[in-house]
Short mmCIF file of C-alpha atoms in Angstrom, two decimals:
data_model
loop_
_atom_site.label_atom_id
_atom_site.label_comp_id
_atom_site.label_asym_id
_atom_site.label_seq_id
_atom_site.Cartn_x
_atom_site.Cartn_y
_atom_site.Cartn_z
CA MET A 1 -24.80 5.76 -104.51
CA GLY A 2 -21.05 4.85 -104.93
CA GLU A 3 -18.43 7.56 -104.57
CA GLN A 4 -17.86 7.29 -108.47
CA ALA A 5 -21.44 8.28 -109.25
CA VAL A 6 -21.36 11.30 -106.66
CA SER A 7 -17.99 12.55 -108.37
CA GLU A 8 -19.22 12.23 -111.77
CA SER A 9 -22.48 14.28 -110.97
CA MET A 10 -20.10 16.94 -109.18
CA ARG A 11 -18.22 17.34 -111.95
CA ARG A 12 -21.29 17.51 -114.72
CA LEU A 13 -22.68 19.96 -112.03
CA ALA A 14 -19.75 21.90 -112.24
CA HIS A 15 -19.09 22.11 -116.08
CA ASP A 16 -22.89 23.16 -116.33
CA LEU A 17 -22.23 26.07 -114.22
CA GLN A 18 -19.15 27.07 -116.04
CA ARG A 19 -21.03 27.00 -119.37
CA ILE A 20 -23.59 29.17 -117.56
CA ARG A 21 -21.41 31.72 -116.55
CA LYS A 22 -19.69 32.23 -119.95
CA LYS A 23 -23.27 32.10 -121.97
CA ARG A 24 -24.12 35.07 -119.23
CA LYS A 25 -20.53 36.60 -120.24
CA ARG A 26 -19.34 36.65 -116.73
CA SER A 27 -15.75 36.08 -116.36
CA LEU A 28 -13.96 34.59 -113.06
CA GLU A 29 -12.02 37.57 -112.46
CA ASP A 30 -15.62 39.27 -112.51
CA ILE A 31 -16.84 36.83 -109.90
CA HIS A 32 -13.43 37.09 -107.92
CA GLN A 33 -13.92 40.81 -107.57
CA GLU A 34 -17.78 40.79 -106.76
CA THR A 35 -17.23 37.74 -104.27
CA LYS A 36 -14.11 38.09 -103.24
CA ILE A 37 -13.28 34.31 -103.42
CA ALA A 38 -9.95 33.83 -104.44
CA LEU A 39 -9.33 32.80 -108.28
CA GLU A 40 -7.91 29.34 -107.54
CA LEU A 41 -11.01 28.34 -105.69
CA LEU A 42 -13.23 29.39 -108.13
CA GLN A 43 -11.13 27.61 -110.85
CA HIS A 44 -11.17 24.70 -108.61
CA PHE A 45 -14.90 24.54 -108.24
CA GLU A 46 -15.43 24.96 -112.20
CA ARG A 47 -13.85 21.71 -112.41
CA THR A 48 -14.81 19.41 -109.74
CA ALA A 49 -17.12 21.30 -107.67
CA LEU A 50 -14.61 21.40 -105.09
CA TYR A 51 -15.64 17.59 -104.21
CA ASP A 52 -11.75 16.59 -104.13
CA HIS A 53 -10.54 19.68 -102.24
CA GLU A 54 -9.55 20.23 -98.92
CA ARG A 55 -12.37 22.85 -97.94
CA TYR A 56 -15.24 20.47 -99.33
CA ASN A 57 -18.01 19.87 -96.89
CA PRO A 58 -21.79 20.02 -97.73
CA VAL A 59 -22.21 23.35 -95.43
CA TYR A 60 -19.44 25.42 -96.86
CA LEU A 61 -20.27 24.40 -100.37
CA ARG A 62 -23.96 24.86 -100.12
CA SER A 63 -22.92 28.69 -98.77
CA PHE A 64 -20.54 28.78 -102.22
CA VAL A 65 -22.97 27.91 -104.54
CA ARG A 66 -25.49 30.16 -103.31
CA THR A 67 -22.69 33.11 -103.76
CA TYR A 68 -21.81 32.01 -107.02
CA ALA A 69 -25.48 31.63 -108.56
CA ASN A 70 -26.04 35.31 -107.79
CA ALA A 71 -22.86 36.12 -109.00
CA ILE A 72 -23.54 35.03 -112.55
CA GLY A 73 -27.02 36.48 -112.29
CA ILE A 74 -29.36 33.06 -111.88
CA GLU A 75 -31.46 32.00 -108.90
CA ALA A 76 -29.97 30.11 -106.29
CA SER A 77 -32.71 27.68 -105.60
CA PRO A 78 -32.44 25.60 -108.65
CA VAL A 79 -29.00 25.40 -108.17
CA LEU A 80 -29.23 24.31 -104.52
CA GLU A 81 -31.56 21.66 -105.84
CA ALA A 82 -28.87 20.51 -108.39
CA LEU A 83 -26.46 20.23 -105.59
CA GLU A 84 -28.52 18.00 -103.51
CA LEU A 85 -28.97 15.90 -106.70
CA ALA A 86 -25.20 15.94 -106.95
CA PHE A 87 -24.84 14.66 -103.14
CA GLU A 88 -26.64 11.91 -104.15
CA GLY A 89 -25.23 10.93 -107.49
CA ARG A 90 -28.12 11.52 -109.38
CA TYR A 91 -27.39 14.95 -111.26
CA ARG A 92 -27.92 14.49 -114.72
CA ASN A 93 -28.03 18.10 -116.69
CA GLN A 94 -30.95 19.47 -114.84
CA LEU A 95 -29.41 23.17 -115.15
CA ALA A 96 -28.05 22.93 -118.69
CA VAL A 97 -31.94 21.86 -119.54
CA GLN A 98 -33.09 24.98 -117.43
CA PHE A 99 -30.55 27.50 -118.48
CA LEU A 100 -29.02 26.35 -121.73
CA GLY A 101 -32.42 24.76 -123.33
CA GLU A 102 -30.55 21.46 -123.82
CA ASP A 103 -32.66 18.18 -124.17
CA PRO A 104 -32.40 16.12 -120.62
CA LEU A 105 -29.92 13.38 -120.77
CA PRO A 106 -31.37 9.76 -120.78
CA GLU A 107 -31.46 7.83 -117.40
CA PRO A 108 -28.37 5.21 -117.25
CA GLU A 109 -29.33 1.91 -118.42
CA PRO A 110 -29.09 -0.76 -115.60
CA GLU A 111 -25.68 -2.64 -116.00
CA ALA A 112 -26.04 -5.72 -118.07
CA GLY A 113 -26.31 -9.12 -115.80
CA ALA A 114 -27.38 -7.04 -112.83
CA VAL A 115 -30.56 -8.72 -112.35
CA ALA A 116 -29.23 -12.12 -113.17
CA ALA A 117 -29.59 -14.89 -110.72
CA GLU A 118 -26.49 -15.60 -108.77
CA PRO A 119 -25.42 -19.20 -107.40
CA PRO A 120 -27.16 -19.74 -104.06
CA SER A 121 -24.32 -18.55 -101.07
CA GLU A 122 -23.21 -21.00 -98.53
CA ALA A 123 -25.38 -18.89 -95.82
CA ALA A 124 -28.73 -19.23 -98.27
CA THR A 125 -27.99 -23.06 -98.41
CA ASP A 126 -27.94 -23.14 -94.59
CA ARG A 127 -31.24 -21.16 -94.44
CA ALA A 128 -32.92 -23.33 -96.79
CA THR A 129 -31.43 -26.79 -95.24
CA ALA A 130 -32.70 -25.08 -91.40
CA ARG A 131 -36.32 -24.78 -93.42
CA GLN A 132 -36.43 -28.67 -94.43
CA PRO A 133 -38.77 -30.64 -91.68
CA GLN A 134 -36.49 -33.07 -89.35
CA ALA A 135 -37.25 -36.44 -88.43
CA PRO A 136 -38.83 -36.64 -84.67
CA LEU A 137 -36.56 -37.64 -82.34
CA PRO A 138 -37.02 -41.02 -80.41
CA LEU A 139 -39.34 -41.10 -77.16
CA VAL A 140 -37.53 -41.99 -74.02
CA ALA A 141 -38.97 -43.24 -70.88
CA ALA A 142 -39.33 -40.65 -67.98
CA PRO A 143 -41.28 -40.66 -64.44
CA GLY A 144 -44.60 -39.06 -65.97
CA GLY A 145 -44.37 -41.52 -68.94
CA LEU A 146 -43.08 -41.35 -72.24
CA GLU A 147 -41.56 -37.82 -73.79
CA ARG A 148 -39.76 -36.82 -76.64
CA MET A 149 -36.07 -36.09 -76.39
CA GLU A 150 -35.09 -32.41 -76.89
CA ARG A 151 -32.70 -31.77 -79.63
CA PRO A 152 -29.29 -30.25 -78.47
CA ALA A 153 -29.37 -26.42 -77.98
CA SER A 154 -25.86 -25.51 -79.10
CA TRP A 155 -27.21 -23.07 -81.45
CA LYS A 156 -28.59 -21.01 -78.80
CA VAL A 157 -25.38 -21.04 -77.08
CA TRP A 158 -23.60 -19.90 -80.51
CA ALA A 159 -26.00 -17.25 -80.99
CA GLY A 160 -25.85 -15.97 -77.39
CA GLY A 161 -21.84 -15.50 -77.73
CA VAL A 162 -22.37 -13.52 -81.00
CA ALA A 163 -25.10 -11.31 -79.13
CA VAL A 164 -22.85 -10.35 -76.54
CA ALA A 165 -19.58 -9.99 -78.44
CA ILE A 166 -21.61 -7.50 -81.07
CA GLY A 167 -23.08 -5.65 -77.90
CA ILE A 168 -19.67 -5.36 -76.06
CA GLY A 169 -17.83 -4.43 -79.60
CA LEU A 170 -20.65 -1.82 -80.29
CA GLY A 171 -20.21 -0.66 -76.57
CA LEU A 172 -16.41 -0.18 -76.74
CA TRP A 173 -17.02 1.83 -80.50
CA TYR A 174 -19.58 4.30 -78.31
CA LEU A 175 -16.93 4.94 -75.78
CA LEU A 176 -14.08 5.40 -78.33
CA ARG A 177 -15.50 6.60 -81.25
CA PRO A 178 -14.37 10.46 -82.22
CA MET A 179 -16.55 12.97 -81.52
CA PRO A 180 -16.88 15.45 -84.85
CA THR A 181 -17.01 18.93 -84.87
CA PRO A 182 -20.97 19.95 -85.41
CA PRO A 183 -21.40 22.13 -88.62
CA PRO A 184 -22.56 25.79 -87.74
CA GLU A 185 -25.97 26.53 -87.69
CA HIS A 186 -27.87 29.63 -88.93
CA LEU A 187 -30.28 31.10 -86.91
CA PRO A 188 -32.09 34.71 -87.51
CA ILE A 189 -30.51 37.21 -85.33
CA ASP A 190 -33.87 37.79 -83.46
CA THR A 191 -33.51 33.86 -82.32
CA ALA A 192 -29.52 34.36 -81.65
CA VAL A 193 -30.19 37.57 -79.31
CA ALA A 194 -33.35 35.79 -77.77
CA SER A 195 -31.35 32.69 -76.73
CA ALA A 196 -28.81 34.68 -74.23
CA PRO A 197 -29.75 33.79 -70.89
CA ASP A 198 -31.92 36.39 -68.75
CA THR A 199 -28.61 36.74 -66.43
CA VAL A 200 -26.63 38.50 -68.91
CA ILE A 201 -23.33 40.19 -67.62
CA SER A 202 -22.84 43.35 -68.95
CA ALA A 203 -20.50 46.27 -68.07
CA GLU A 204 -23.05 47.89 -66.38
CA GLY A 205 -24.44 45.59 -64.31
CA ALA A 206 -23.43 42.25 -63.59
CA SER A 207 -24.33 39.06 -61.56
CA ALA A 208 -22.61 38.75 -58.15
CA GLN A 209 -21.21 35.13 -59.07
CA ALA A 210 -19.65 34.64 -62.86
CA PRO A 211 -20.85 31.34 -64.43
CA VAL A 212 -18.51 28.37 -64.90
CA LEU A 213 -17.81 27.20 -68.26
CA GLY A 214 -19.09 23.93 -69.48
CA ASP A 215 -17.10 21.58 -71.47
CA THR A 216 -18.42 23.13 -74.94
CA ILE A 217 -18.71 26.75 -75.25
CA THR A 218 -21.22 28.16 -77.99
CA ALA A 219 -20.40 31.11 -79.92
CA THR A 220 -22.62 33.09 -81.88
CA VAL A 221 -21.77 35.37 -84.90
CA ILE A 222 -24.08 37.82 -85.99
CA ALA A 223 -24.15 39.97 -89.08
CA ALA A 224 -25.28 42.78 -87.41
CA PHE A 225 -24.11 46.11 -89.44
CA ASP A 226 -23.63 44.76 -93.19
CA LYS A 227 -23.24 41.12 -94.97
CA VAL A 228 -20.59 39.27 -93.86
CA ASP A 229 -18.75 37.71 -96.76
CA PRO A 230 -16.83 36.09 -95.74
CA ILE A 231 -15.53 35.96 -92.29
CA ARG A 232 -13.00 33.37 -91.67
CA ILE A 233 -13.11 31.04 -88.55
CA ARG A 234 -10.96 28.37 -87.08
CA VAL A 235 -12.86 26.15 -84.46
CA ASP A 236 -10.23 24.54 -81.94
CA ARG A 237 -7.97 22.40 -84.27
CA ASP A 238 -9.94 22.74 -87.34
CA LEU A 239 -9.17 24.16 -90.79
CA ARG A 240 -9.66 27.94 -91.02
CA ARG A 241 -12.82 28.12 -93.24
CA PRO A 242 -14.90 30.98 -94.72
CA TYR A 243 -18.38 31.43 -94.01
CA TRP A 244 -20.86 33.99 -95.55
CA ILE A 245 -23.64 35.31 -93.38
CA GLU A 246 -26.12 37.33 -94.77
CA GLN A 247 -27.22 41.08 -92.75
CA GLY A 248 -29.49 40.18 -90.16
CA ASP A 249 -28.56 36.36 -89.96
CA SER A 250 -26.30 34.63 -87.39
CA MET A 251 -24.06 31.27 -87.40
CA ARG A 252 -23.51 29.45 -84.23
CA PHE A 253 -20.01 27.42 -83.56
CA ARG A 254 -19.30 25.20 -80.90
CA PHE A 255 -15.81 24.74 -79.43
CA THR A 256 -14.12 23.35 -76.40
CA GLU A 257 -10.46 25.35 -76.13
CA ARG A 258 -10.15 28.37 -78.93
CA ILE A 259 -12.00 30.14 -81.51
CA ILE A 260 -10.12 32.41 -83.80
CA LEU A 261 -12.27 35.14 -86.06
CA GLU A 262 -10.90 36.89 -88.96
CA ASN A 263 -12.14 39.46 -91.48
CA GLN A 264 -15.33 42.05 -91.42
CA LEU A 265 -14.87 42.08 -87.59
CA ASP A 266 -16.62 45.51 -87.18
CA ASP A 267 -19.78 44.31 -89.07
CA ILE A 268 -20.35 41.58 -86.45
CA GLN A 269 -21.91 41.07 -83.17
CA LEU A 270 -20.52 38.25 -80.80
CA LEU A 271 -22.02 36.01 -78.25
CA LEU A 272 -20.26 33.55 -76.39
CA ASN A 273 -22.75 31.24 -73.97
CA GLY A 274 -25.23 34.06 -74.85
CA TYR A 275 -22.98 36.36 -73.19
CA PRO A 276 -22.24 39.63 -75.39
CA TYR A 277 -18.09 39.57 -76.06
CA PRO A 278 -16.30 42.75 -77.22
CA THR A 279 -15.32 42.76 -80.70
CA ASP A 280 -12.65 45.46 -80.61
CA GLN A 281 -10.40 43.05 -78.32
CA ARG A 282 -7.86 41.89 -81.07
CA ASP A 283 -4.53 40.61 -81.65
CA ALA A 284 -1.22 42.20 -83.44
CA GLN A 285 -2.65 40.61 -86.88
CA GLY A 286 -5.99 41.98 -86.28
CA ARG A 287 -7.72 38.80 -85.29
CA ILE A 288 -10.24 38.02 -82.40
CA VAL A 289 -8.61 34.99 -80.43
CA ILE A 290 -10.48 33.71 -77.88
CA THR A 291 -9.33 30.78 -75.48
CA ARG A 292 -11.51 29.11 -72.78
CA ALA A 293 -9.38 30.73 -70.09
CA GLN A 294 -9.47 34.10 -71.41
CA LEU A 295 -13.50 33.73 -71.41
CA GLN A 296 -13.64 32.71 -68.23
CA ALA A 297 -11.14 35.67 -67.06
CA TYR A 298 -13.60 37.97 -68.65
CA LEU A 299 -16.88 36.56 -67.20
CA ASP A 300 -14.98 36.69 -63.69
CA SER A 301 -13.76 40.54 -64.34
CA LEU A 302 -17.45 41.50 -65.09
CA ALA A 303 -18.86 39.77 -61.73
CA ARG A 304 -16.49 41.54 -60.07
CA SER A 305 -17.00 45.24 -61.56
CA PRO A 306 -19.36 47.57 -59.57
CA ARG A 307 -23.08 47.31 -60.08
#
């Protein structure tokens, strides 16, 4: 589906959710007080489903929609299904049918002339010509008798050159392509804790040698004491984004140089590459700021501490 179809589906989904909210007599102020989501962000969501907003990304939007659905008093699963349809540009009015009792909208008619025959392209003409039988080449004398002359193999040389050029281009793209920041992964709390290495360093007993950090560091945020709604996290140079984590769940982030955590820090536990990290070490703004150098120094200090 084209971008225009996706944008229209997103707007239709947002409009239907707004009408459902009003039917259930829930104001935006009520939603704001319950979820702590900014009013401006809620208003923008009900216009375009954040499709044109700087915070738009599928992972964040799924979490946002789940929280919004719970706040207006409807089940989250059909709303999430409708969101997936909107991502594909195929949302019609399924939520309005289910929650407002409206009739389903008809499927769009195919555009006139969409199946009309088009004049053959130059490439199609060339293929048709190539399928036509060619007259046999003349016979020539050879040491073993008469042999048929071979056709020139210039097309093989041309095809080989194109294949080599494509291979070189793909290789350069792979080497020079920008590496996107991977989306956070939701994990059950038991899985997150179990994934820690057997040689976890603690203040009570540390291994003799501190681990050396690799190119990528994994931070696991566990909502251990209460629901986190939301915690705000900035990974490296990415934007600061909010994340909602149910109590007992966790979310995993990967960074290379720095991670910053804000809001509800008393309700979380934090693992870095599987090693527990204290959440009471905060800067003047009340944030947890962890750099690669700070983490390595922290692990080194634990390794030097007496058993």
